[in-house]
């Protein structure tokens, strides 16, 4: 791949996520790897997210930079429950899916469900709105800490 990623092994912790997205977008976008699917000026919005995470990221390189440290926090081992809803007239694809992994620092299981609303133009993702269950993130990371009574 050319572009924002010099070493795709930096993103190994996200492989299940990348694979399920590629499966959901198969035949609609071009590219061999997740970041290849994104337009250079892609806009990604995290509508339902967690504190401290950006609400909006613009550009393929910015998305790669954001995802680069993911494996320091959570490592995914699988993704499933894919449902694909495609509106060709609007060039919109809605992906529903789940990811499963483990939080690095707590060792807690991480199981989350996502809805991603993706606009495809010119066989690339140009806009992405992401919705997730923030409580699943909090539980995996152990935040907030359980009260000690």
PDB file of C-alpha atoms in Angstrom:
ATOM      1  CA  UNK A   1       0.000   0.000   0.000  1.00  0.00           C
ATOM      2  CA  UNK A   2       1.105   3.514  -0.658  1.00  0.00           C
ATOM      3  CA  UNK A   3      -0.070   6.361   1.505  1.00  0.00           C
ATOM      4  CA  UNK A   4      -0.439   6.767   5.254  1.00  0.00           C
ATOM      5  CA  UNK A   5       0.725   3.317   6.319  1.00  0.00           C
ATOM      6  CA  UNK A   6       4.346   2.290   6.061  1.00  0.00           C
ATOM      7  CA  UNK A   7       3.970  -0.930   8.047  1.00  0.00           C
ATOM      8  CA  UNK A   8       0.583  -2.636   8.175  1.00  0.00           C
ATOM      9  CA  UNK A   9       1.742  -4.717  11.129  1.00  0.00           C
ATOM     10  CA  UNK A  10       1.244  -1.523  13.186  1.00  0.00           C
ATOM     11  CA  UNK A  11      -2.472  -2.247  12.831  1.00  0.00           C
ATOM     12  CA  UNK A  12      -2.569  -6.010  13.497  1.00  0.00           C
ATOM     13  CA  UNK A  13      -4.787  -5.494  16.572  1.00  0.00           C
ATOM     14  CA  UNK A  14      -7.534  -4.235  14.238  1.00  0.00           C
ATOM     15  CA  UNK A  15      -7.364  -7.009  11.614  1.00  0.00           C
ATOM     16  CA  UNK A  16     -10.798  -8.510  12.450  1.00  0.00           C
ATOM     17  CA  UNK A  17     -12.395  -5.059  12.129  1.00  0.00           C
ATOM     18  CA  UNK A  18     -10.620  -4.423   8.840  1.00  0.00           C
ATOM     19  CA  UNK A  19     -11.687  -7.809   7.447  1.00  0.00           C
ATOM     20  CA  UNK A  20     -15.377  -7.434   8.347  1.00  0.00           C
ATOM     21  CA  UNK A  21     -15.518  -3.939   6.836  1.00  0.00           C
ATOM     22  CA  UNK A  22     -13.851  -5.197   3.658  1.00  0.00           C
ATOM     23  CA  UNK A  23     -16.361  -8.059   3.528  1.00  0.00           C
ATOM     24  CA  UNK A  24     -19.263  -5.640   3.961  1.00  0.00           C
ATOM     25  CA  UNK A  25     -17.981  -3.328   1.230  1.00  0.00           C
ATOM     26  CA  UNK A  26     -16.910  -6.087  -1.195  1.00  0.00           C
ATOM     27  CA  UNK A  27     -17.658  -5.179  -4.788  1.00  0.00           C
ATOM     28  CA  UNK A  28     -18.375  -1.549  -3.919  1.00  0.00           C
ATOM     29  CA  UNK A  29     -14.877  -0.214  -3.226  1.00  0.00           C
ATOM     30  CA  UNK A  30     -11.400  -0.817  -4.567  1.00  0.00           C
ATOM     31  CA  UNK A  31      -8.307  -1.585  -2.546  1.00  0.00           C
ATOM     32  CA  UNK A  32      -6.438  -4.447  -0.984  1.00  0.00           C
ATOM     33  CA  UNK A  33      -6.205  -3.132   2.565  1.00  0.00           C
ATOM     34  CA  UNK A  34      -8.556  -1.133   4.802  1.00  0.00           C
ATOM     35  CA  UNK A  35      -6.814   2.214   4.325  1.00  0.00           C
ATOM     36  CA  UNK A  36      -6.852   1.731   0.541  1.00  0.00           C
ATOM     37  CA  UNK A  37     -10.660   1.793   0.708  1.00  0.00           C
ATOM     38  CA  UNK A  38     -10.664   5.328   2.093  1.00  0.00           C
ATOM     39  CA  UNK A  39     -10.563   8.419  -0.091  1.00  0.00           C
ATOM     40  CA  UNK A  40      -7.584  10.666   0.587  1.00  0.00           C
ATOM     41  CA  UNK A  41      -9.942  13.318   2.033  1.00  0.00           C
ATOM     42  CA  UNK A  42     -12.351  10.920   3.799  1.00  0.00           C
ATOM     43  CA  UNK A  43     -14.357  12.352   6.695  1.00  0.00           C
ATOM     44  CA  UNK A  44     -14.966  10.021   9.642  1.00  0.00           C
ATOM     45  CA  UNK A  45     -17.404  11.030  12.363  1.00  0.00           C
ATOM     46  CA  UNK A  46     -17.687   9.191  15.664  1.00  0.00           C
ATOM     47  CA  UNK A  47     -21.265  10.074  16.610  1.00  0.00           C
ATOM     48  CA  UNK A  48     -21.630   7.780  19.619  1.00  0.00           C
ATOM     49  CA  UNK A  49     -18.200   7.278  21.107  1.00  0.00           C
ATOM     50  CA  UNK A  50     -16.226   7.604  24.324  1.00  0.00           C
ATOM     51  CA  UNK A  51     -14.770  10.628  26.157  1.00  0.00           C
ATOM     52  CA  UNK A  52     -11.427  11.719  24.802  1.00  0.00           C
ATOM     53  CA  UNK A  53     -11.979  10.224  21.346  1.00  0.00           C
ATOM     54  CA  UNK A  54     -12.240  12.743  18.513  1.00  0.00           C
ATOM     55  CA  UNK A  55     -15.695  13.437  17.138  1.00  0.00           C
ATOM     56  CA  UNK A  56     -14.421  14.057  13.599  1.00  0.00           C
ATOM     57  CA  UNK A  57     -11.301  13.085  11.696  1.00  0.00           C
ATOM     58  CA  UNK A  58     -10.541  14.206   8.160  1.00  0.00           C
ATOM     59  CA  UNK A  59      -8.141  12.504   5.794  1.00  0.00           C
ATOM     60  CA  UNK A  60      -6.866   8.973   5.293  1.00  0.00           C
ATOM     61  CA  UNK A  61      -3.594   9.755   7.055  1.00  0.00           C
ATOM     62  CA  UNK A  62      -5.431  11.160  10.109  1.00  0.00           C
ATOM     63  CA  UNK A  63      -7.541   7.985  10.350  1.00  0.00           C
ATOM     64  CA  UNK A  64      -4.393   5.851  10.168  1.00  0.00           C
ATOM     65  CA  UNK A  65      -2.723   7.979  12.833  1.00  0.00           C
ATOM     66  CA  UNK A  66      -5.763   7.612  15.092  1.00  0.00           C
ATOM     67  CA  UNK A  67      -5.883   3.815  14.683  1.00  0.00           C
ATOM     68  CA  UNK A  68      -2.121   3.287  14.968  1.00  0.00           C
ATOM     69  CA  UNK A  69      -2.096   2.992  18.789  1.00  0.00           C
ATOM     70  CA  UNK A  70      -5.225   0.833  19.059  1.00  0.00           C
ATOM     71  CA  UNK A  71      -3.276  -2.318  19.932  1.00  0.00           C
ATOM     72  CA  UNK A  72      -1.846  -0.609  23.017  1.00  0.00           C
ATOM     73  CA  UNK A  73      -5.383  -0.529  24.447  1.00  0.00           C
ATOM     74  CA  UNK A  74      -7.454  -3.311  22.855  1.00  0.00           C
ATOM     75  CA  UNK A  75      -6.544  -6.295  20.693  1.00  0.00           C
ATOM     76  CA  UNK A  76      -9.345  -7.772  18.605  1.00  0.00           C
ATOM     77  CA  UNK A  77      -9.517 -11.495  17.942  1.00  0.00           C
ATOM     78  CA  UNK A  78     -12.712 -11.710  15.864  1.00  0.00           C
ATOM     79  CA  UNK A  79     -15.596  -9.875  14.238  1.00  0.00           C
ATOM     80  CA  UNK A  80     -19.011 -11.203  13.243  1.00  0.00           C
ATOM     81  CA  UNK A  81     -22.754 -10.529  13.010  1.00  0.00           C
ATOM     82  CA  UNK A  82     -22.312  -8.639   9.738  1.00  0.00           C
ATOM     83  CA  UNK A  83     -25.455  -7.185   8.186  1.00  0.00           C
ATOM     84  CA  UNK A  84     -25.142  -5.066   5.047  1.00  0.00           C
ATOM     85  CA  UNK A  85     -27.785  -2.578   3.924  1.00  0.00           C
ATOM     86  CA  UNK A  86     -26.999  -0.890   0.614  1.00  0.00           C
ATOM     87  CA  UNK A  87     -28.849   1.978  -1.054  1.00  0.00           C
ATOM     88  CA  UNK A  88     -27.254   2.267  -4.505  1.00  0.00           C
ATOM     89  CA  UNK A  89     -29.232   5.412  -5.374  1.00  0.00           C
ATOM     90  CA  UNK A  90     -27.768   7.278  -2.396  1.00  0.00           C
ATOM     91  CA  UNK A  91     -24.368   5.549  -2.611  1.00  0.00           C
ATOM     92  CA  UNK A  92     -24.750   4.644   1.070  1.00  0.00           C
ATOM     93  CA  UNK A  93     -23.922   1.380   2.786  1.00  0.00           C
ATOM     94  CA  UNK A  94     -24.895   0.670   6.376  1.00  0.00           C
ATOM     95  CA  UNK A  95     -22.830  -2.003   8.076  1.00  0.00           C
ATOM     96  CA  UNK A  96     -23.884  -3.592  11.349  1.00  0.00           C
ATOM     97  CA  UNK A  97     -21.255  -5.788  12.987  1.00  0.00           C
ATOM     98  CA  UNK A  98     -19.696  -6.886  16.258  1.00  0.00           C
ATOM     99  CA  UNK A  99     -16.055  -7.063  17.309  1.00  0.00           C
ATOM    100  CA  UNK A 100     -14.533  -9.161  20.074  1.00  0.00           C
ATOM    101  CA  UNK A 101     -11.200  -8.871  21.809  1.00  0.00           C
ATOM    102  CA  UNK A 102      -9.466  -8.110  25.068  1.00  0.00           C
ATOM    103  CA  UNK A 103      -8.359  -4.927  26.793  1.00  0.00           C
ATOM    104  CA  UNK A 104      -4.583  -4.909  27.165  1.00  0.00           C
ATOM    105  CA  UNK A 105      -4.275  -3.327  30.615  1.00  0.00           C
ATOM    106  CA  UNK A 106      -7.250  -4.943  32.404  1.00  0.00           C
ATOM    107  CA  UNK A 107      -7.423  -8.271  30.585  1.00  0.00           C
ATOM    108  CA  UNK A 108     -11.216  -7.824  30.427  1.00  0.00           C
ATOM    109  CA  UNK A 109     -13.166  -9.087  27.444  1.00  0.00           C
ATOM    110  CA  UNK A 110     -14.203  -6.489  24.880  1.00  0.00           C
ATOM    111  CA  UNK A 111     -17.380  -7.148  22.919  1.00  0.00           C
ATOM    112  CA  UNK A 112     -18.921  -4.256  21.036  1.00  0.00           C
ATOM    113  CA  UNK A 113     -21.551  -3.683  18.363  1.00  0.00           C
ATOM    114  CA  UNK A 114     -21.259  -1.028  15.684  1.00  0.00           C
ATOM    115  CA  UNK A 115     -23.381   0.645  13.071  1.00  0.00           C
ATOM    116  CA  UNK A 116     -21.334   2.344  10.370  1.00  0.00           C
ATOM    117  CA  UNK A 117     -23.042   4.554   7.793  1.00  0.00           C
ATOM    118  CA  UNK A 118     -20.682   4.774   4.846  1.00  0.00           C
ATOM    119  CA  UNK A 119     -20.873   6.893   1.698  1.00  0.00           C
ATOM    120  CA  UNK A 120     -19.065   5.500  -1.333  1.00  0.00           C
ATOM    121  CA  UNK A 121     -18.136   7.653  -4.316  1.00  0.00           C
ATOM    122  CA  UNK A 122     -15.751   6.685  -7.097  1.00  0.00           C
ATOM    123  CA  UNK A 123     -15.283   3.245  -5.476  1.00  0.00           C
ATOM    124  CA  UNK A 124     -13.805   4.795  -2.314  1.00  0.00           C
ATOM    125  CA  UNK A 125     -15.221   5.598   1.104  1.00  0.00           C
ATOM    126  CA  UNK A 126     -15.712   9.358   1.240  1.00  0.00           C
ATOM    127  CA  UNK A 127     -17.709   9.669   4.461  1.00  0.00           C
ATOM    128  CA  UNK A 128     -18.125   7.391   7.493  1.00  0.00           C
ATOM    129  CA  UNK A 129     -20.404   7.886  10.506  1.00  0.00           C
ATOM    130  CA  UNK A 130     -19.736   5.446  13.316  1.00  0.00           C
ATOM    131  CA  UNK A 131     -21.943   4.455  16.244  1.00  0.00           C
ATOM    132  CA  UNK A 132     -20.791   2.115  19.018  1.00  0.00           C
ATOM    133  CA  UNK A 133     -21.736   1.038  22.538  1.00  0.00           C
ATOM    134  CA  UNK A 134     -19.559   3.170  24.846  1.00  0.00           C
ATOM    135  CA  UNK A 135     -20.505   1.075  27.888  1.00  0.00           C
ATOM    136  CA  UNK A 136     -18.749  -1.928  26.296  1.00  0.00           C
ATOM    137  CA  UNK A 137     -15.563   0.156  26.065  1.00  0.00           C
ATOM    138  CA  UNK A 138     -15.894   1.322  29.680  1.00  0.00           C
ATOM    139  CA  UNK A 139     -16.396  -2.233  30.937  1.00  0.00           C
ATOM    140  CA  UNK A 140     -13.379  -3.552  29.049  1.00  0.00           C
ATOM    141  CA  UNK A 141     -11.118  -0.722  30.188  1.00  0.00           C
ATOM    142  CA  UNK A 142     -12.370  -0.819  33.782  1.00  0.00           C
ATOM    143  CA  UNK A 143     -13.705   2.714  33.773  1.00  0.00           C
ATOM    144  CA  UNK A 144     -15.072   4.057  35.909  1.00  0.00           C
ATOM    145  CA  UNK A 145     -13.444   2.057  38.649  1.00  0.00           C
ATOM    146  CA  UNK A 146     -15.867  -0.011  40.704  1.00  0.00           C
ATOM    147  CA  UNK A 147     -16.662   1.634  44.039  1.00  0.00           C
ATOM    148  CA  UNK A 148     -15.004   0.086  47.068  1.00  0.00           C
ATOM    149  CA  UNK A 149     -17.577  -0.295  49.815  1.00  0.00           C
TER     150      UNK A 149
END
